[in-house]
Coordinates of C-alpha atoms (C1' of nucleotides) in Angstrom, one line a residue:
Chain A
X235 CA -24.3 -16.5 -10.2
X236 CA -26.3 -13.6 -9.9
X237 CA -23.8 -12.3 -7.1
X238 CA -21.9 -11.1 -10.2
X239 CA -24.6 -9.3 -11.3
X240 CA -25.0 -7.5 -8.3
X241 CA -21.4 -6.5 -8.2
X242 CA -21.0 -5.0 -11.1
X243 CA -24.5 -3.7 -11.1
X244 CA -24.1 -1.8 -8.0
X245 CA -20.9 0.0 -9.9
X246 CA -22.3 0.4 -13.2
X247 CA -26.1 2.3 -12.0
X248 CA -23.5 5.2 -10.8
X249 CA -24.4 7.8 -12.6
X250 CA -22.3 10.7 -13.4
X251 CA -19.2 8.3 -14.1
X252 CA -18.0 5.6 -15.7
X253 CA -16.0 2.8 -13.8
X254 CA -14.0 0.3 -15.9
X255 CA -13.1 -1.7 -12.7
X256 CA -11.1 -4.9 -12.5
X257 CA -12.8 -8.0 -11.2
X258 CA -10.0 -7.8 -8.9
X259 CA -11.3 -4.5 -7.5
X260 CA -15.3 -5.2 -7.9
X261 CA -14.9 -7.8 -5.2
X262 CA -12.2 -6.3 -3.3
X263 CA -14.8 -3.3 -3.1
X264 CA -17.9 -5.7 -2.3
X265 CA -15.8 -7.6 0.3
X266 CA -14.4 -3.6 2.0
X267 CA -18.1 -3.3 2.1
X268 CA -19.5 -6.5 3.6
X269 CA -16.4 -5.7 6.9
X270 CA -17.9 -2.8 6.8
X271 CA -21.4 -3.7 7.4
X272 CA -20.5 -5.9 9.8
X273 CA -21.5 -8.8 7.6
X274 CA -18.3 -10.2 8.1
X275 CA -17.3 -9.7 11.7
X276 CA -14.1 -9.5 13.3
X277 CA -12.4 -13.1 12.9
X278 CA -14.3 -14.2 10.3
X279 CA -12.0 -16.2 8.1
X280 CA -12.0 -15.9 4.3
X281 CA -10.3 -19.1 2.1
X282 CA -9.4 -18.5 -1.8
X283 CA -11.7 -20.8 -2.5
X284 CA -14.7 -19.6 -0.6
X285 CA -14.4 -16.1 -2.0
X286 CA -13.1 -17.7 -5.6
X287 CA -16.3 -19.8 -6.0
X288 CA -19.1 -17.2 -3.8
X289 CA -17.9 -15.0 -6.5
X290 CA -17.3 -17.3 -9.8
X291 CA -14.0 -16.4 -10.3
X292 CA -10.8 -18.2 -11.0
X293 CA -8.8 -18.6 -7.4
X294 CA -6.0 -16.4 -8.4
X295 CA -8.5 -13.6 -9.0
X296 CA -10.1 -14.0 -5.4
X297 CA -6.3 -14.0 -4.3
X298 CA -5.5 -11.4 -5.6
X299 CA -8.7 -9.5 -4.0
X300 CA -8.0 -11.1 -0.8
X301 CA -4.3 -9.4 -0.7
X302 CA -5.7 -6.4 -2.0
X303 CA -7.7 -6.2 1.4
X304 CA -4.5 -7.7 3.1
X305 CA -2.4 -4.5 2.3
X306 CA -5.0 -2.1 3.4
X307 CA -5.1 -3.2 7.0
X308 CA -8.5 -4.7 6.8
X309 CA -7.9 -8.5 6.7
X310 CA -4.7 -10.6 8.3
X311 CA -3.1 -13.1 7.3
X312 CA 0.2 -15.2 7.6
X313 CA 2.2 -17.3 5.0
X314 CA 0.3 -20.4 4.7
X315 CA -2.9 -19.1 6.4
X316 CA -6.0 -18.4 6.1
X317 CA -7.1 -14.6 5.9
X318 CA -9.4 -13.5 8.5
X319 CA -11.0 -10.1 9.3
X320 CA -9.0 -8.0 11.8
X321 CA -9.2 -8.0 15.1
X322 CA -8.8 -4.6 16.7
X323 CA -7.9 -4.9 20.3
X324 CA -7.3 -2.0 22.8
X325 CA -3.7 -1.0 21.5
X326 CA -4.5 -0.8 18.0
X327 CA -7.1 1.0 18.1
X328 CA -5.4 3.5 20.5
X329 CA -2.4 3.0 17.9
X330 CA -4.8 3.8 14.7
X331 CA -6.1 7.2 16.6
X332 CA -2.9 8.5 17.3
X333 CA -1.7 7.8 14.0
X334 CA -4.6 9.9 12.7
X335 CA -4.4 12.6 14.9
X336 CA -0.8 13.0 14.3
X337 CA -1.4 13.8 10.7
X338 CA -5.0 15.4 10.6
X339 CA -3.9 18.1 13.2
X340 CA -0.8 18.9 11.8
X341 CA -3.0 19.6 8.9
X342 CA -5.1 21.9 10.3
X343 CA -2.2 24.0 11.4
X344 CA -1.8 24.5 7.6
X345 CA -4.8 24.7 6.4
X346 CA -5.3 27.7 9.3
X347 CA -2.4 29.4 8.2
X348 CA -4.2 30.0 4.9
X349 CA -7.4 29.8 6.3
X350 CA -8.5 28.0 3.5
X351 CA -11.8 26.0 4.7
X352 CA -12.4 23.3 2.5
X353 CA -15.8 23.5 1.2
X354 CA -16.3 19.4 1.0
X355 CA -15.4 19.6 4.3
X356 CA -18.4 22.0 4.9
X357 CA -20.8 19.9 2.5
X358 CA -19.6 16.9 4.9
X359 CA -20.5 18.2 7.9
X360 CA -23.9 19.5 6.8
X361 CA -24.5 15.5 5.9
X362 CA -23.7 14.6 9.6
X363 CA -26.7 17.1 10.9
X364 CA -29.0 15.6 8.3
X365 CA -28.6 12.2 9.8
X366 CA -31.7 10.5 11.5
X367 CA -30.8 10.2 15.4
X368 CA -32.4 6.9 15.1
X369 CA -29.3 5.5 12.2
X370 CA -25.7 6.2 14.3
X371 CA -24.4 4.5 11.4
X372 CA -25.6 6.7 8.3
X373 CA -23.0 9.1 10.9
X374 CA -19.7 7.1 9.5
X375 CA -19.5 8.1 5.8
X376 CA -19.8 11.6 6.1
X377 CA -17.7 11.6 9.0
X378 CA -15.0 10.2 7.1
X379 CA -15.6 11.9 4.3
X380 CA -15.2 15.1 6.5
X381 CA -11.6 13.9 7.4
X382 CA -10.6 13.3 4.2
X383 CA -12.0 16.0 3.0
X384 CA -9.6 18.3 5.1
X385 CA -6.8 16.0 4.4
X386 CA -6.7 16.5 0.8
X387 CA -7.4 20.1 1.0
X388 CA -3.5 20.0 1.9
X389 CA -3.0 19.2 -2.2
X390 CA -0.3 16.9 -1.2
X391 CA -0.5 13.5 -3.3
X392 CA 1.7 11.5 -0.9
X393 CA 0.2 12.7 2.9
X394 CA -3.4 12.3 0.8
X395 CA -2.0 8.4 -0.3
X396 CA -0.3 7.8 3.3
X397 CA -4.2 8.9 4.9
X398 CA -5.7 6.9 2.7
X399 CA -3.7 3.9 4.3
X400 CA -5.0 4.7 7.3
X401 CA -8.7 5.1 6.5
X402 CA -9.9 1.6 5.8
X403 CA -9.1 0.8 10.0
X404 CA -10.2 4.0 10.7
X405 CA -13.6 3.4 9.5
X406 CA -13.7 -0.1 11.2
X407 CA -12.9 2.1 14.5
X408 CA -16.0 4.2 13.6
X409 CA -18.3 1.5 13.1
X410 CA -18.0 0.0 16.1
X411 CA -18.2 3.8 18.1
X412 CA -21.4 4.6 16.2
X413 CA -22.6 1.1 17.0
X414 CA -22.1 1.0 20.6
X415 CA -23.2 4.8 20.9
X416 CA -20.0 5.8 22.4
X417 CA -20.5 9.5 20.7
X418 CA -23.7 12.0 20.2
X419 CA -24.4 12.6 16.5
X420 CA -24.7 16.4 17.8
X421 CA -21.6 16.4 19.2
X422 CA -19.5 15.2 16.6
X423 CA -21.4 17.7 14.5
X424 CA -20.6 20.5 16.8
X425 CA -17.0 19.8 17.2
X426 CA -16.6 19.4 13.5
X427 CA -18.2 22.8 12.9
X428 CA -16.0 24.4 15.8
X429 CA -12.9 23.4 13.9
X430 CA -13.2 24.8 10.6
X431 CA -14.6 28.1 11.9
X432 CA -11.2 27.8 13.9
X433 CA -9.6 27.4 10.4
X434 CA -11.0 30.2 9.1
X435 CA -10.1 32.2 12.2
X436 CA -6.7 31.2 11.9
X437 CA -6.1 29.4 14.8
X438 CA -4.3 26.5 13.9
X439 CA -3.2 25.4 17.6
X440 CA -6.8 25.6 19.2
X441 CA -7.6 23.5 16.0
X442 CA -5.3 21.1 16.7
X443 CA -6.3 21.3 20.5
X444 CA -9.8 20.5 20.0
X445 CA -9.5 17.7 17.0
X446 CA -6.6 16.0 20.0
X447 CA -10.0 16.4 22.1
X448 CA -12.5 15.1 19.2
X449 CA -10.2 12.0 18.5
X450 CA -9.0 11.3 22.5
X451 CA -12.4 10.8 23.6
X452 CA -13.4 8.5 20.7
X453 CA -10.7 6.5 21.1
X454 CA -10.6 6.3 25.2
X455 CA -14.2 5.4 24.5
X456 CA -13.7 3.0 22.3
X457 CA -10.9 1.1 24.2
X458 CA -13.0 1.2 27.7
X459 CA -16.3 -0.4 25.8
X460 CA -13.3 -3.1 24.7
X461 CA -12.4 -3.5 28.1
X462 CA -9.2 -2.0 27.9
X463 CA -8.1 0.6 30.4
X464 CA -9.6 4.0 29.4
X465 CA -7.3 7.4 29.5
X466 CA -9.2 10.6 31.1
X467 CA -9.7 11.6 27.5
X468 CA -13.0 9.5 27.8
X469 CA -15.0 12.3 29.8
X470 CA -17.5 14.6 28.6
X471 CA -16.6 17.9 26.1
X472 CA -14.4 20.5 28.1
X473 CA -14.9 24.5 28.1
X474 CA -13.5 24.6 24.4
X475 CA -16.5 24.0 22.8
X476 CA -18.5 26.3 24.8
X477 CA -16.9 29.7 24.8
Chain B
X189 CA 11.0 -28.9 -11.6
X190 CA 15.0 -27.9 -11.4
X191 CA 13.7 -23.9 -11.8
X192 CA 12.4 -24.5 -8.7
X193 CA 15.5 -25.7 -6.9
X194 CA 17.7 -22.6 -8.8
X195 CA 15.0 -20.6 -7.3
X196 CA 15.2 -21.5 -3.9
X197 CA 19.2 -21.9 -3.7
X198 CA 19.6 -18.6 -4.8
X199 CA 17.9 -17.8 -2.3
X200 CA 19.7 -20.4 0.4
X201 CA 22.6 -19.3 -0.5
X202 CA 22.6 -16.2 0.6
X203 CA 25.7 -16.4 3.6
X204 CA 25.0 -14.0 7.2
X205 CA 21.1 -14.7 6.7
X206 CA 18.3 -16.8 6.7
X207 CA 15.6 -15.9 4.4
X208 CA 12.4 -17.6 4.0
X209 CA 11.0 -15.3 1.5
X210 CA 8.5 -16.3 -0.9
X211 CA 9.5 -15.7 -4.8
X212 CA 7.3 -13.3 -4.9
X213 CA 9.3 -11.2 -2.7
X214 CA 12.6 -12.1 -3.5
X215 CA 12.1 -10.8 -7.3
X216 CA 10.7 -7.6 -6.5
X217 CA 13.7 -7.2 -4.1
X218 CA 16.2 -8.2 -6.2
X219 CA 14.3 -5.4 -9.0
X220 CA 14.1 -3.2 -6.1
X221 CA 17.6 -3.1 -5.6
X222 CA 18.6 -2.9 -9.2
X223 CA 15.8 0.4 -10.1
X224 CA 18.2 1.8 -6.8
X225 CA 21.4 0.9 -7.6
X226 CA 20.6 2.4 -11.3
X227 CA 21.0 -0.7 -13.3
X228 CA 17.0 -0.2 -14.5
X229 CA 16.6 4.1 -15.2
X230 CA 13.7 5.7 -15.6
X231 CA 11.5 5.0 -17.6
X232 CA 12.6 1.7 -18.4
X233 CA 9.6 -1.1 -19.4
X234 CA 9.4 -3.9 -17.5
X235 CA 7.1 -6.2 -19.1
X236 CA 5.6 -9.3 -17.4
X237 CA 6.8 -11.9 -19.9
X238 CA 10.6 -10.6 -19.6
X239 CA 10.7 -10.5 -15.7
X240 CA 8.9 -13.9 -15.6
X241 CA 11.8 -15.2 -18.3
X242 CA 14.7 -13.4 -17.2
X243 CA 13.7 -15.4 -13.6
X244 CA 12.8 -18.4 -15.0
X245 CA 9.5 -18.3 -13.3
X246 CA 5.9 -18.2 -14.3
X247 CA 4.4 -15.1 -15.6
X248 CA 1.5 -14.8 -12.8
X249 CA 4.4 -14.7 -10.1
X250 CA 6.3 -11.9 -12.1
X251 CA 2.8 -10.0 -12.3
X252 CA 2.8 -9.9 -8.9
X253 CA 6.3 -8.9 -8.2
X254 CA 5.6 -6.3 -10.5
X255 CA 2.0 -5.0 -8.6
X256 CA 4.2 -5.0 -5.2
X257 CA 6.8 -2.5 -6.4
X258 CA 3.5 -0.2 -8.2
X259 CA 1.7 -0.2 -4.8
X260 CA 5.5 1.1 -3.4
X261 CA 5.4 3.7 -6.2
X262 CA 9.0 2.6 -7.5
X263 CA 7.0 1.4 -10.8
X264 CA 4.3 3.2 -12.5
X265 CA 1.7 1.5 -14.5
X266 CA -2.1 1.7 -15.9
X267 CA -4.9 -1.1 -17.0
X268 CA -3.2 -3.1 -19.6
X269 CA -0.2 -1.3 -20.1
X270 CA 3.5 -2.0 -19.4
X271 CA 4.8 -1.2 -16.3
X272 CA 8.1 1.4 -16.5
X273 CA 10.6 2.7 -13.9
X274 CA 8.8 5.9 -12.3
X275 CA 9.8 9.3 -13.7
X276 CA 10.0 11.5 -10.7
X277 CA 9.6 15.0 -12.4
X278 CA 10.3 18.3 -10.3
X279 CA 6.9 18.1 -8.7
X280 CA 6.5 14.4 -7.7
X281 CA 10.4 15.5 -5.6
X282 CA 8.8 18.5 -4.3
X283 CA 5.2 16.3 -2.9
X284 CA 7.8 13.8 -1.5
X285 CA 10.3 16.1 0.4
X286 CA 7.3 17.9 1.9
X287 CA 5.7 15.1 2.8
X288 CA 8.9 14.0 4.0
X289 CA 8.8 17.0 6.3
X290 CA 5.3 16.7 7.0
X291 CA 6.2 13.3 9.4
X292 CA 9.5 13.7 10.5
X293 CA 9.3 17.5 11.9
X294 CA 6.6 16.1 13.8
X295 CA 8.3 13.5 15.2
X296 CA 11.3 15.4 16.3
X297 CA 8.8 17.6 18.5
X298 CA 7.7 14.5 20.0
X299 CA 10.9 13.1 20.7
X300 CA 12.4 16.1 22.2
X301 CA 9.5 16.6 24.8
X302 CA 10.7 13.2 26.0
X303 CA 14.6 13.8 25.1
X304 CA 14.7 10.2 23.7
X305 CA 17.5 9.9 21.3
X306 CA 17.0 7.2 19.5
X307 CA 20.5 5.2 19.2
X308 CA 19.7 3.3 16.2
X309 CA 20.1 7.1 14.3
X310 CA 23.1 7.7 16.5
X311 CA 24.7 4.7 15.1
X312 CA 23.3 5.4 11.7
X313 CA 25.0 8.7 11.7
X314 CA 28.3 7.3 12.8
X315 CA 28.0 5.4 9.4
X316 CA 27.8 8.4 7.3
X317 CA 30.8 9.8 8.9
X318 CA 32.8 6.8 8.0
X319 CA 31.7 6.5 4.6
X320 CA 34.5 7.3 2.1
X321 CA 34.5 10.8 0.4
X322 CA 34.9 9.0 -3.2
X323 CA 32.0 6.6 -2.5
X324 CA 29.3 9.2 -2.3
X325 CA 26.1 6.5 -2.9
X326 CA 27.1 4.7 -0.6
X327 CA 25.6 7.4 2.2
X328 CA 22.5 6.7 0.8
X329 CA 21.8 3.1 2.9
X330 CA 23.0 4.7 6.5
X331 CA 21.1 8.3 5.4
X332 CA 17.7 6.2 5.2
X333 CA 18.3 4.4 8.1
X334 CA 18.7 7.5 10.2
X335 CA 15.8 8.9 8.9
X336 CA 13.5 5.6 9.4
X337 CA 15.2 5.1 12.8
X338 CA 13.6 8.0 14.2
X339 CA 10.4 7.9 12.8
X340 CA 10.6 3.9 14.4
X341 CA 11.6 5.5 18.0
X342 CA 8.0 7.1 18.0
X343 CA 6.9 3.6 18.4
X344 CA 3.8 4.1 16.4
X345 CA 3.1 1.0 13.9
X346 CA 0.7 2.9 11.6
X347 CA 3.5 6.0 11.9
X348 CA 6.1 3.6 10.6
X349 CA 4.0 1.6 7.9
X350 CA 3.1 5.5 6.5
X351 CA 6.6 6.4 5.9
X352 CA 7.5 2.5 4.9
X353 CA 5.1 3.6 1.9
X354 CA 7.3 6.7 1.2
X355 CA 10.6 5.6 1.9
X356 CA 11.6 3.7 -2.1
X357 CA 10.2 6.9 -3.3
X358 CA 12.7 9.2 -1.1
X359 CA 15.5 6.8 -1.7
X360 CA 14.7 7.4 -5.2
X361 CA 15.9 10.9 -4.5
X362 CA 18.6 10.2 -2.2
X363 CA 20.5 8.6 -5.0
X364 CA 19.9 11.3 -7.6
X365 CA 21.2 13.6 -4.8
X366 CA 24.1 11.6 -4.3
X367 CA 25.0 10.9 -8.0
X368 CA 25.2 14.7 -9.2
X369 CA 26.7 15.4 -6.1
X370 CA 24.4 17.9 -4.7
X371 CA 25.6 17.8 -0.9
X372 CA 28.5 17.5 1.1
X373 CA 28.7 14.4 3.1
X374 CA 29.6 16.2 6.3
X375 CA 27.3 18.7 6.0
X376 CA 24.6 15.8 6.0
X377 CA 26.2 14.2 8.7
X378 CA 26.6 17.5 10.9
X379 CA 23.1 18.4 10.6
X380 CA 22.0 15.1 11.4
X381 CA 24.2 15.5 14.7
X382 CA 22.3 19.1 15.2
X383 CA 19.1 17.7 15.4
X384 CA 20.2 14.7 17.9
X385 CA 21.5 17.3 19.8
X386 CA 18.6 19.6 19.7
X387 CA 16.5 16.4 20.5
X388 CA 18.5 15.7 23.8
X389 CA 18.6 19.4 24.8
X390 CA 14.5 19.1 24.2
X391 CA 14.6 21.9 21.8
X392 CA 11.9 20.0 19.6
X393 CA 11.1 23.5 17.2
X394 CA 14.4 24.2 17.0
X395 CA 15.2 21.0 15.5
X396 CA 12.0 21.0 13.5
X397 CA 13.1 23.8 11.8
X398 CA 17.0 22.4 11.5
X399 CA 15.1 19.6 9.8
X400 CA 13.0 21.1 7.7
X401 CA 16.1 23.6 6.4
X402 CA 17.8 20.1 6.3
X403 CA 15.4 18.6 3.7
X404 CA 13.9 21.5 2.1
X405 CA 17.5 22.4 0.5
X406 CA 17.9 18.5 -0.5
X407 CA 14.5 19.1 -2.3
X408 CA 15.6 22.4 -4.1
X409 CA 18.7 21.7 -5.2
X410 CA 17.4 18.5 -6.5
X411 CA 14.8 20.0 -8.5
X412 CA 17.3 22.5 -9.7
X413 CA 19.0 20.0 -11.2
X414 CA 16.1 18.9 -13.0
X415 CA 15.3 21.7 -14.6
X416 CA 12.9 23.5 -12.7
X417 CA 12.9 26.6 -10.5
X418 CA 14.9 26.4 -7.7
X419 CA 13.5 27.7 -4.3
X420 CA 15.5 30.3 -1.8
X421 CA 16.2 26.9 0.1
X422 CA 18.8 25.8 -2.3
X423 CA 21.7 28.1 -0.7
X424 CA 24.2 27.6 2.0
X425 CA 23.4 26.7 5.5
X426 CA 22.7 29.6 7.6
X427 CA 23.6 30.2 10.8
X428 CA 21.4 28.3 12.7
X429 CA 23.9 25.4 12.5
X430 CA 27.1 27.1 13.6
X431 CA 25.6 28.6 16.4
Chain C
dG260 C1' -2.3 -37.9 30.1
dC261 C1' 1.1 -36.6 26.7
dC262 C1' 3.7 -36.9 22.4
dC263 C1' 3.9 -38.3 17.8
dT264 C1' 2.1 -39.4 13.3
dT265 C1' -1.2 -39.0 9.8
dC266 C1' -4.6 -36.7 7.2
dG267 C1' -7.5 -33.1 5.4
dA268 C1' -7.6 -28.4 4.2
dT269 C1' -5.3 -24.4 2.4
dT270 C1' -2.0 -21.8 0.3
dG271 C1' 2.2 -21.1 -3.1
dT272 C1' 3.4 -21.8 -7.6
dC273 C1' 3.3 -23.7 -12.2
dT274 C1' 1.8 -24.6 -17.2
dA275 C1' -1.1 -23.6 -20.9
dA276 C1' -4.5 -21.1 -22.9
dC277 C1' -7.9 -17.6 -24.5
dA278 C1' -9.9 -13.0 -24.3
dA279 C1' -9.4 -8.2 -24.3
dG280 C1' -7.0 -4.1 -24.7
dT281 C1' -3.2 -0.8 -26.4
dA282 C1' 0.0 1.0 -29.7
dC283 C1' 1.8 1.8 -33.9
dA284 C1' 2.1 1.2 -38.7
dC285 C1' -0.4 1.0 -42.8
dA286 C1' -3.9 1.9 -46.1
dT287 C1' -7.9 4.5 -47.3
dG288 C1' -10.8 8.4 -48.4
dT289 C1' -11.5 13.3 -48.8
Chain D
dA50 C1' -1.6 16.7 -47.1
dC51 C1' -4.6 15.5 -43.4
dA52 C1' -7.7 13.0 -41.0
dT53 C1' -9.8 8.7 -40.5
dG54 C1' -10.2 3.8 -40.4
dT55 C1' -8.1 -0.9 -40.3
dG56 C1' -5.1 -4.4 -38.9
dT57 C1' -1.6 -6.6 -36.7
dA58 C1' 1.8 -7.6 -33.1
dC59 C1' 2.5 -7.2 -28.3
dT60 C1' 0.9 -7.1 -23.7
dT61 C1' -2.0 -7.7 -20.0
dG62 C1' -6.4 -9.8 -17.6
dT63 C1' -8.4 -13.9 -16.4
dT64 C1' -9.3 -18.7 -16.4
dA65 C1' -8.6 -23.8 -15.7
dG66 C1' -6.5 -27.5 -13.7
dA67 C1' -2.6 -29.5 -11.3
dC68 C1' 1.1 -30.5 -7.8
dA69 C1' 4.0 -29.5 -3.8
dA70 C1' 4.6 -27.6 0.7
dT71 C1' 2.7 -26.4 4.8
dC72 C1' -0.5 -25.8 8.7
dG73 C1' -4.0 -27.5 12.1
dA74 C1' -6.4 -30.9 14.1
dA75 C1' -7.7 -35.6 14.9
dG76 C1' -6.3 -40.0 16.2
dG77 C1' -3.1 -43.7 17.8
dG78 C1' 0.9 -45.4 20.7
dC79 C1' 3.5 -45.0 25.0

DNA sequence: GCCCTTCGATTGTCTAACAAGTACACATGT
DNA sequence: ACATGTGTACTTGTTAGACAATCGAAGGGC
């Protein structure tokens, strides 16, 4: 009952703009946020007619949320089945980071050739030093938002679209690095800023280099805490970032 | 009761191939083929009521029919309005050529470090070359294929699921290409040959480049056609294929 | 102990209906 | 004549309730 309220509260007290959101998209949005949080862990299985009635809405309408969610990677489900909350094991997640490396650093060998530094990039990275050492995950949102920053900075609709596939796993990925404290705050920081003053030096390869560097470790990290086989990518920071 | 047995037998009864597809899916194929085979043009509405009727099913199943070929970007549509055929103007061919480029040059240098020559695109371009001079759509279905086969060969699911979201969108293309006649059949299938070549001989640049000369005069010559300003792409092959 | 049947839970789809929004024509006022 | 307001038809968003088909697990028979 009052979950509705609290729904479309939490969109409407946005200031600065409107949001004429479906009901479709209010609880797709809440539910993207609940995986997020880790209020609905990995397995957790989601009925139509849990979400349809936790909700208040007709079943088609939670359906139609639930497939929503479905399409961007985040829940799974077969014909007949029950959705449940993904399940990242070892090879996706490896899959996931090489898919994003594979597009972010052939972006920054563009954006280097213009040296065009992005300035939400910038703005990004500046949130990640702000962050309390004691809240690893206040680290995620900017962190994204400093990969999508420099994504979009390309000004191409479709890569920005294909990126955005992408980012709903990606995140998931994060959120369990910043929760098992696979990576220093600092460090991502650092590496972050390293890159875009690469970019602006026009160095695209050594760019590309280091981002391969900034994403490998994560994601060896990541897989070894999963007890998957970790790559060498897992050790500490190399001489790039020190010169 | 009997719209549901018309439903599923034309489904059934489909020779070669099993297909347990749910209605859902086998409408927005059966639209998807027709937007590509020209019978619906651009621009042309596509209302829930008349899909629903003209398929003898219920309006909520045509809706989401409908929704599945919007999130493919074959139909364009806001809040409450009618969905229509997308309009691909000069700079929605250029984003989607270059985005085009964007994956697959990238995939040819990965290729080529390990010389794997995918022979789904081998066998793909053995197609084109039988396709009959006075039939020029029908290189369109082989064309895609070799493309998508060696974006597959990278073995990257994420990869693959990123162009999936491209590929109605480029096919889109392909046919206008094809209808105004705006390349040679064997000049598509000799450059395709090139770059298998190059792949083999792990020259991955060299058939980057190949590629991108490949696609980028596609793209020019397309949006030539549509009134805009042509790049310097547009002309005749250089020399970098009769070397 | 293993296989088969039965049953509950869940999803796919349908019909019917109302609410809300858009677009375009029409009428009004200045 | 132009801008503004009104209204009406069409379309989409959402709901409700229902039935069939399917999946998973529990229970019975061998």
């Amino acid at each position: 009952m009052e979950t509705n309220a609290e729904t479309y509260g939490k969109e409407a007290d946005v200031p600065g703009r409107i949001a004429a959101v479906s009901i479709v998209e209010a609880i797709a949005a809440d539910l993207r946020s609940r995986i997020f949080s880790g209020d609905l862990g990995s397995g957790q299985s989601l009925t139509e007619t849990e979400v349809a009635s936790s909700y208040e809405v007709a079943r088609p309408t939670a359906k139609a949320s639930i497939e929503k969610l479905v399409a961007e990677g985040l829940l799974d489900r077969g014909t007949h089945k029950t959705a449940r909350v993904v399940d990242l094991g070892p090879d996706s997640v490896r899959d996931i980071y090489l898919a994003r490396a594979y597009l972010e650093s052939e972006v920054l060998r563009r954006l280097a050739r213009t040296k065009a530094v992005p300035q939400t990039a910038v703005q990004a990275n500046r949130d990640i030093a702000a962050v309390q050492t004691g809240a690893p995950l206040d680290v995620v949102e900017p962190d994204m938002r400093f990969h999508t920053s420099l994504i979009d900075a390309v000004g191409n609709e479709r890569i920005s679209r294909m990126y955005r596939s992408l980012v709903g796993e990606v995140r998931l990925c994060m959120v369990r690095v910043q929760s098992l404290q696979l990576l220093d705050t600092e460090l991502i920081h650092a590496e972050h800023q390293k890159i875009l003053e690469l970019i602006e030096a026009g160095q695209g390869e050594a760019a590309a280099d280091l981002l391969d560097e900034h994403l490998g470790r994560a994601r060896e990290r990541l897989v070894a805490a999963m007890g998957g086989a970790a790559g060498p990518e897992a050790e500490h920071p190399s001489g790039l970032l020190s010169q």
